[in-house]
PDB file of C-alpha atoms and ligand atoms in Angstrom:
ATOM      1  CA  MET A 120      47.360  78.003 -28.684  1.00 57.00           C
ATOM      2  CA  ARG A 121      46.684  79.355 -25.218  1.00 65.00           C
ATOM      3  CA  LYS A 122      49.990  80.251 -23.520  1.00 76.00           C
ATOM      4  CA  HIS A 123      49.061  78.890 -20.124  1.00 82.00           C
ATOM      5  CA  SER A 124      48.239  75.322 -21.051  1.00 86.00           C
ATOM      6  CA  LYS A 125      49.860  71.929 -20.792  1.00 89.00           C
ATOM      7  CA  GLU A 126      49.747  71.577 -24.559  1.00 91.00           C
ATOM      8  CA  TYR A 127      51.595  74.861 -25.103  1.00 92.00           C
ATOM      9  CA  LEU A 128      54.353  73.873 -22.702  1.00 93.00           C
ATOM     10  CA  GLN A 129      54.737  70.403 -24.190  1.00 92.00           C
ATOM     11  CA  ASN A 130      55.161  71.852 -27.671  1.00 94.00           C
ATOM     12  CA  LEU A 131      57.596  74.553 -26.665  1.00 95.00           C
ATOM     13  CA  THR A 132      61.267  73.661 -27.215  1.00 96.00           C
ATOM     14  CA  PRO A 133      63.932  74.709 -24.691  1.00 96.00           C
ATOM     15  CA  TYR A 134      65.421  76.989 -27.340  1.00 96.00           C
ATOM     16  CA  GLN A 135      62.081  78.703 -27.946  1.00 96.00           C
ATOM     17  CA  GLY A 136      61.816  79.186 -24.192  1.00 96.00           C
ATOM     18  CA  TYR A 137      65.227  80.863 -24.203  1.00 97.00           C
ATOM     19  CA  GLU A 138      64.110  83.107 -27.064  1.00 97.00           C
ATOM     20  CA  LEU A 139      61.015  84.172 -25.105  1.00 97.00           C
ATOM     21  CA  LEU A 140      63.341  85.471 -22.382  1.00 98.00           C
ATOM     22  CA  VAL A 141      65.623  87.261 -24.865  1.00 98.00           C
ATOM     23  CA  GLU A 142      62.677  88.918 -26.638  1.00 97.00           C
ATOM     24  CA  GLY A 143      61.041  89.830 -23.318  1.00 97.00           C
ATOM     25  CA  ASN A 144      64.172  91.630 -22.119  1.00 98.00           C
ATOM     26  CA  LYS A 145      64.376  93.507 -25.433  1.00 98.00           C
ATOM     27  CA  ARG A 146      60.793  94.733 -24.948  1.00 97.00           C
ATOM     28  CA  PHE A 147      61.638  95.706 -21.354  1.00 97.00           C
ATOM     29  CA  ILE A 148      64.670  97.850 -22.223  1.00 97.00           C
ATOM     30  CA  ASN A 149      62.839  99.467 -25.126  1.00 97.00           C
ATOM     31  CA  ASN A 150      59.826 100.225 -22.938  1.00 93.00           C
ATOM     32  CA  LEU A 151      57.602  98.173 -25.224  1.00 91.00           C
ATOM     33  CA  GLN A 152      56.150  95.869 -22.581  1.00 89.00           C
ATOM     34  CA  SER A 153      53.154  93.738 -23.418  1.00 90.00           C
ATOM     35  CA  ASP A 154      49.835  94.982 -22.133  1.00 86.00           C
ATOM     36  CA  HIS A 155      49.491  92.667 -19.140  1.00 86.00           C
ATOM     37  CA  ASP A 156      45.876  92.282 -18.085  1.00 88.00           C
ATOM     38  CA  HIS A 157      46.334  90.913 -14.590  1.00 89.00           C
ATOM     39  CA  LEU A 158      42.717  89.975 -14.022  1.00 90.00           C
ATOM     40  CA  GLU A 159      42.674  88.054 -17.288  1.00 88.00           C
ATOM     41  CA  MET A 160      45.887  86.297 -16.258  1.00 88.00           C
ATOM     42  CA  ILE A 161      44.341  85.259 -12.957  1.00 90.00           C
ATOM     43  CA  ASN A 162      41.428  83.851 -14.885  1.00 89.00           C
ATOM     44  CA  GLU A 163      43.676  82.065 -17.370  1.00 87.00           C
ATOM     45  CA  THR A 164      45.863  80.435 -14.733  1.00 89.00           C
ATOM     46  CA  ARG A 165      43.283  79.563 -12.085  1.00 89.00           C
ATOM     47  CA  GLU A 166      43.113  75.894 -13.025  1.00 87.00           C
ATOM     48  CA  GLY A 167      46.824  75.226 -13.128  1.00 90.00           C
ATOM     49  CA  GLN A 168      50.257  76.635 -13.840  1.00 92.00           C
ATOM     50  CA  TYR A 169      52.532  75.912 -16.790  1.00 94.00           C
ATOM     51  CA  PRO A 170      55.510  78.256 -16.463  1.00 97.00           C
ATOM     52  CA  PHE A 171      57.977  77.879 -19.339  1.00 97.00           C
ATOM     53  CA  ALA A 172      60.991  78.987 -17.286  1.00 98.00           C
ATOM     54  CA  VAL A 173      62.468  78.494 -13.849  1.00 98.00           C
ATOM     55  CA  ILE A 174      64.822  81.287 -12.886  1.00 98.00           C
ATOM     56  CA  LEU A 175      67.155  81.411  -9.912  1.00 98.00           C
ATOM     57  CA  SER A 176      67.962  85.044  -9.235  1.00 98.00           C
ATOM     58  CA  CYS A 177      68.958  87.400  -6.446  1.00 98.00           C
ATOM     59  CA  MET A 178      66.461  88.867  -3.967  1.00 98.00           C
ATOM     60  CA  ASP A 179      67.608  92.377  -4.969  1.00 98.00           C
ATOM     61  CA  SER A 180      64.485  94.538  -5.272  1.00 97.00           C
ATOM     62  CA  ARG A 181      65.629  95.874  -8.648  1.00 96.00           C
ATOM     63  CA  THR A 182      65.813  92.473 -10.323  1.00 96.00           C
ATOM     64  CA  SER A 183      62.264  91.137 -10.521  1.00 96.00           C
ATOM     65  CA  THR A 184      62.360  88.518 -13.283  1.00 97.00           C
ATOM     66  CA  GLU A 185      58.736  88.977 -14.378  1.00 96.00           C
ATOM     67  CA  LEU A 186      59.460  92.644 -15.078  1.00 97.00           C
ATOM     68  CA  ILE A 187      62.932  92.180 -16.609  1.00 97.00           C
ATOM     69  CA  PHE A 188      61.658  89.569 -19.072  1.00 98.00           C
ATOM     70  CA  ASP A 189      58.240  91.177 -19.617  1.00 97.00           C
ATOM     71  CA  GLN A 190      56.304  88.154 -18.419  1.00 96.00           C
ATOM     72  CA  GLY A 191      53.084  87.790 -16.483  1.00 93.00           C
ATOM     73  CA  LEU A 192      51.434  85.605 -13.874  1.00 94.00           C
ATOM     74  CA  GLY A 193      52.023  81.920 -14.494  1.00 94.00           C
ATOM     75  CA  ASP A 194      55.040  82.375 -16.814  1.00 96.00           C
ATOM     76  CA  ILE A 195      58.045  81.978 -14.515  1.00 97.00           C
ATOM     77  CA  PHE A 196      58.950  79.904 -11.483  1.00 98.00           C
ATOM     78  CA  SER A 197      60.886  82.577  -9.677  1.00 98.00           C
ATOM     79  CA  ILE A 198      63.387  81.377  -7.069  1.00 98.00           C
ATOM     80  CA  ARG A 199      65.005  84.293  -5.315  1.00 98.00           C
ATOM     81  CA  VAL A 200      67.702  84.317  -2.680  1.00 98.00           C
ATOM     82  CA  ALA A 201      70.503  86.740  -1.832  1.00 98.00           C
ATOM     83  CA  GLY A 202      73.400  86.167  -4.214  1.00 98.00           C
ATOM     84  CA  ASN A 203      71.486  83.574  -6.319  1.00 98.00           C
ATOM     85  CA  ILE A 204      73.228  80.767  -4.453  1.00 98.00           C
ATOM     86  CA  VAL A 205      72.245  77.097  -4.530  1.00 98.00           C
ATOM     87  CA  ASN A 206      71.187  74.898  -1.623  1.00 97.00           C
ATOM     88  CA  ASN A 207      69.207  71.661  -1.290  1.00 98.00           C
ATOM     89  CA  ASP A 208      65.808  73.361  -1.053  1.00 98.00           C
ATOM     90  CA  ILE A 209      66.547  75.379  -4.168  1.00 98.00           C
ATOM     91  CA  LEU A 210      67.638  72.220  -6.010  1.00 98.00           C
ATOM     92  CA  ALA A 211      64.367  70.580  -4.978  1.00 98.00           C
ATOM     93  CA  SER A 212      62.396  73.551  -6.288  1.00 98.00           C
ATOM     94  CA  ILE A 213      64.248  73.400  -9.624  1.00 98.00           C
ATOM     95  CA  GLU A 214      63.680  69.644  -9.882  1.00 98.00           C
ATOM     96  CA  TYR A 215      59.978  70.103  -9.214  1.00 98.00           C
ATOM     97  CA  ALA A 216      59.668  72.841 -11.842  1.00 98.00           C
ATOM     98  CA  THR A 217      61.502  70.948 -14.581  1.00 98.00           C
ATOM     99  CA  LYS A 218      60.534  67.321 -13.979  1.00 98.00           C
ATOM    100  CA  TYR A 219      57.017  67.606 -12.608  1.00 97.00           C
ATOM    101  CA  ILE A 220      55.674  70.778 -14.215  1.00 96.00           C
ATOM    102  CA  GLY A 221      57.687  70.734 -17.419  1.00 96.00           C
ATOM    103  CA  SER A 222      59.441  74.118 -17.434  1.00 97.00           C
ATOM    104  CA  LYS A 223      61.757  74.154 -20.451  1.00 97.00           C
ATOM    105  CA  VAL A 224      64.420  76.664 -19.515  1.00 98.00           C
ATOM    106  CA  LEU A 225      66.478  76.819 -16.351  1.00 98.00           C
ATOM    107  CA  MET A 226      68.207  80.144 -15.926  1.00 98.00           C
ATOM    108  CA  VAL A 227      70.565  81.480 -13.287  1.00 98.00           C
ATOM    109  CA  LEU A 228      70.474  85.264 -13.279  1.00 98.00           C
ATOM    110  CA  GLY A 229      73.010  87.372 -11.423  1.00 98.00           C
ATOM    111  CA  HIS A 230      73.266  91.148 -11.517  1.00 98.00           C
ATOM    112  CA  THR A 231      75.750  93.976 -11.322  1.00 97.00           C
ATOM    113  CA  GLU A 232      76.325  95.770  -8.007  1.00 97.00           C
ATOM    114  CA  CYS A 233      75.128  92.774  -6.000  1.00 97.00           C
ATOM    115  CA  GLY A 234      75.117  93.540  -2.278  1.00 97.00           C
ATOM    116  CA  ALA A 235      75.633  89.895  -1.342  1.00 97.00           C
ATOM    117  CA  ILE A 236      78.764  89.670  -3.500  1.00 97.00           C
ATOM    118  CA  LYS A 237      80.073  92.964  -2.119  1.00 97.00           C
ATOM    119  CA  SER A 238      79.501  91.741   1.441  1.00 97.00           C
ATOM    120  CA  ALA A 239      81.256  88.446   0.693  1.00 96.00           C
ATOM    121  CA  LYS A 240      84.209  90.375  -0.731  1.00 95.00           C
ATOM    122  CA  ALA A 241      84.314  92.525   2.394  1.00 96.00           C
ATOM    123  CA  GLY A 242      84.311  89.425   4.604  1.00 96.00           C
ATOM    124  CA  VAL A 243      81.120  90.347   6.460  1.00 97.00           C
ATOM    125  CA  THR A 244      80.155  87.888   9.212  1.00 97.00           C
ATOM    126  CA  ASP A 245      76.891  88.109  11.139  1.00 98.00           C
ATOM    127  CA  GLY A 246      74.158  85.667  12.105  1.00 98.00           C
ATOM    128  CA  HIS A 247      72.968  83.441   9.260  1.00 98.00           C
ATOM    129  CA  ILE A 248      74.477  85.871   6.757  1.00 98.00           C
ATOM    130  CA  THR A 249      77.925  84.326   7.351  1.00 98.00           C
ATOM    131  CA  ALA A 250      76.958  80.905   5.968  1.00 97.00           C
ATOM    132  CA  LEU A 251      75.281  82.380   2.891  1.00 97.00           C
ATOM    133  CA  LEU A 252      78.262  84.591   2.085  1.00 97.00           C
ATOM    134  CA  ASN A 253      80.577  81.593   2.458  1.00 97.00           C
ATOM    135  CA  ARG A 254      78.802  80.046  -0.524  1.00 96.00           C
ATOM    136  CA  ILE A 255      79.781  83.062  -2.627  1.00 96.00           C
ATOM    137  CA  GLN A 256      83.480  83.011  -1.637  1.00 95.00           C
ATOM    138  CA  PRO A 257      84.549  80.429  -4.274  1.00 93.00           C
ATOM    139  CA  SER A 258      83.087  82.659  -7.008  1.00 93.00           C
ATOM    140  CA  ILE A 259      85.050  85.634  -5.777  1.00 92.00           C
ATOM    141  CA  ALA A 260      88.261  83.581  -5.828  1.00 90.00           C
ATOM    142  CA  LYS A 261      87.490  82.419  -9.395  1.00 89.00           C
ATOM    143  CA  ALA A 262      86.718  85.966 -10.508  1.00 89.00           C
ATOM    144  CA  MET A 263      90.101  87.147  -9.219  1.00 85.00           C
ATOM    145  CA  LEU A 264      91.831  84.552 -11.384  1.00 82.00           C
ATOM    146  CA  LYS A 265      89.849  85.627 -14.435  1.00 73.00           C
ATOM    147  CA  GLU A 266      90.578  89.328 -14.256  1.00 63.00           C
ATOM    148  CA  GLU A 267      91.418  89.673 -17.941  1.00 61.00           C
ATOM    149  CA  GLU A 268      88.326  87.939 -19.267  1.00 65.00           C
ATOM    150  CA  TYR A 269      85.994  90.062 -21.346  1.00 74.00           C
ATOM    151  CA  HIS A 270      82.376  90.361 -20.365  1.00 84.00           C
ATOM    152  CA  GLN A 271      79.683  92.728 -21.551  1.00 87.00           C
ATOM    153  CA  PHE A 272      79.412  94.282 -18.080  1.00 88.00           C
ATOM    154  CA  SER A 273      82.497  94.779 -15.927  1.00 86.00           C
ATOM    155  CA  ASP A 274      81.586  92.664 -12.941  1.00 91.00           C
ATOM    156  CA  ASN A 275      83.610  89.458 -13.035  1.00 92.00           C
ATOM    157  CA  ALA A 276      82.370  88.236  -9.662  1.00 94.00           C
ATOM    158  CA  ALA A 277      78.716  88.414 -10.776  1.00 96.00           C
ATOM    159  CA  TYR A 278      79.550  86.306 -13.848  1.00 95.00           C
ATOM    160  CA  ALA A 279      81.638  83.818 -11.857  1.00 95.00           C
ATOM    161  CA  ASN A 280      78.844  83.494  -9.312  1.00 97.00           C
ATOM    162  CA  VAL A 281      76.307  82.606 -12.010  1.00 97.00           C
ATOM    163  CA  GLU A 282      78.700  80.060 -13.505  1.00 96.00           C
ATOM    164  CA  ASN A 283      79.273  78.602 -10.070  1.00 96.00           C
ATOM    165  CA  SER A 284      75.547  78.171  -9.404  1.00 98.00           C
ATOM    166  CA  LEU A 285      74.985  76.557 -12.820  1.00 97.00           C
ATOM    167  CA  GLU A 286      77.872  74.187 -12.140  1.00 96.00           C
ATOM    168  CA  GLU A 287      76.509  73.314  -8.710  1.00 97.00           C
ATOM    169  CA  ILE A 288      73.051  72.604 -10.095  1.00 98.00           C
ATOM    170  CA  LEU A 289      74.491  70.339 -12.799  1.00 97.00           C
ATOM    171  CA  THR A 290      76.788  68.450 -10.471  1.00 97.00           C
ATOM    172  CA  ARG A 291      74.394  68.090  -7.549  1.00 98.00           C
ATOM    173  CA  SER A 292      71.086  67.365  -9.295  1.00 98.00           C
ATOM    174  CA  GLU A 293      70.888  64.052 -11.141  1.00 98.00           C
ATOM    175  CA  ILE A 294      67.401  65.005 -12.347  1.00 98.00           C
ATOM    176  CA  VAL A 295      68.580  68.229 -13.973  1.00 98.00           C
ATOM    177  CA  LYS A 296      71.697  66.580 -15.416  1.00 97.00           C
ATOM    178  CA  GLU A 297      69.664  63.805 -17.063  1.00 97.00           C
ATOM    179  CA  MET A 298      67.012  66.138 -18.465  1.00 97.00           C
ATOM    180  CA  PHE A 299      69.709  68.441 -19.825  1.00 97.00           C
ATOM    181  CA  LYS A 300      71.604  65.554 -21.453  1.00 96.00           C
ATOM    182  CA  LYS A 301      68.412  64.406 -23.163  1.00 96.00           C
ATOM    183  CA  GLY A 302      67.749  67.937 -24.424  1.00 95.00           C
ATOM    184  CA  GLU A 303      64.519  68.184 -22.445  1.00 97.00           C
ATOM    185  CA  ILE A 304      65.578  71.412 -20.773  1.00 97.00           C
ATOM    186  CA  GLY A 305      67.919  74.245 -21.641  1.00 97.00           C
ATOM    187  CA  LEU A 306      70.385  75.949 -19.316  1.00 98.00           C
ATOM    188  CA  VAL A 307      71.078  79.649 -19.451  1.00 98.00           C
ATOM    189  CA  GLY A 308      73.325  81.970 -17.457  1.00 98.00           C
ATOM    190  CA  GLY A 309      72.775  85.713 -17.466  1.00 98.00           C
ATOM    191  CA  VAL A 310      73.794  88.904 -15.742  1.00 97.00           C
ATOM    192  CA  TYR A 311      71.392  91.819 -15.376  1.00 98.00           C
ATOM    193  CA  ASN A 312      72.756  95.338 -15.499  1.00 97.00           C
ATOM    194  CA  ILE A 313      70.960  97.462 -12.899  1.00 97.00           C
ATOM    195  CA  GLU A 314      71.970 100.658 -14.738  1.00 96.00           C
ATOM    196  CA  THR A 315      70.502  99.786 -18.144  1.00 97.00           C
ATOM    197  CA  GLY A 316      67.973  96.996 -17.564  1.00 97.00           C
ATOM    198  CA  GLN A 317      69.808  94.831 -20.047  1.00 98.00           C
ATOM    199  CA  VAL A 318      70.506  91.123 -19.537  1.00 98.00           C
ATOM    200  CA  ASP A 319      73.725  89.672 -20.915  1.00 97.00           C
ATOM    201  CA  PHE A 320      72.796  86.076 -21.817  1.00 97.00           C
ATOM    202  CA  PHE A 321      76.473  85.145 -21.647  1.00 95.00           C
ATOM    203  CA  LYS A 322      76.042  81.401 -21.299  1.00 94.00           C
ATOM    204  CA  ASN A 323      73.559  79.460 -23.344  1.00 93.00           C
ATOM    205  CA  LEU A 324      73.716  75.694 -23.127  1.00 90.00           C
ATOM    206  CA  THR A 325      70.314  75.314 -24.731  1.00 88.00           C
ATOM    207  CA  LYS A 326      70.244  72.886 -27.594  1.00 79.00           C
ATOM    208  CA  ARG A 327      68.259  73.683 -30.699  1.00 76.00           C
ATOM    209  CA  LYS A 328      65.795  70.895 -31.460  1.00 65.00           C
ATOM    210  CA  LYS A 329      66.996  70.270 -35.012  1.00 56.00           C
ATOM    211  CA  GLU A 330      70.655  70.368 -34.031  1.00 49.00           C
ATOM    212  CA  PRO A 331      70.700  68.191 -30.925  1.00 47.00           C
ATOM    213  CA  LYS A 332      74.474  67.876 -30.714  1.00 50.00           C
ATOM    214  CA  GLN A 333      75.304  71.512 -31.192  1.00 51.00           C
ATOM    215  CA  LEU A 334      75.940  73.756 -28.232  1.00 53.00           C
ATOM    216  CA  ILE A 335      74.910  77.299 -28.936  1.00 53.00           C
ATOM    217  CA  ASN A 336      76.928  80.075 -27.373  1.00 53.00           C
ATOM    218  CA  ALA A 337      75.135  83.377 -27.147  1.00 45.00           C
TER     219      ALA A 337
HETATM  220 ZN1   ZN B 197      72.189  90.652  -5.425  1.00 96.09          ZN
END
């Protein structure tokens, strides 16, 4: 079945969508990327888009989701903002991707050495930057309380910030909450390591189709 088609997306389960991201990152870190023919992709996607994932990530120039997950044009709705924070426009974009286009996986992706988190920690205030950094402050407070917790990469604030954004999306978007409850979409939290290229899929709330009540922890 053609990857960029309505039929493909309708048949893809949220868990399969999650696996596409996991496998894509494995190819990326092993330098085994697919041979992306960009002109062919333009041709394949010219009549419509059917991205299987919507990913909220940081604007950091080292964290391009298409590269990290070895995907091409038309595969990912990429929402990028400093510190992968959530606001109403971002919630609207996520709702559009999941409810109206049918993306199966919603991922929040943070990363190590995040400049926005560092600036929030340092208490930077300037222009519009102040308001954005204020949204990160609760994550920094949570990370301080969780100092002993084990994570694959030692950056508690990055992990707490991803958890915080996932929590905000689930509590503020009725659309996402309902689709998630029905198992129509999966939710994933990850942290990208800028030194190795590896993603730690530390939170996976994606239900397997045949085991609808089971929560899978990666
Ligand atoms: Zn960042």
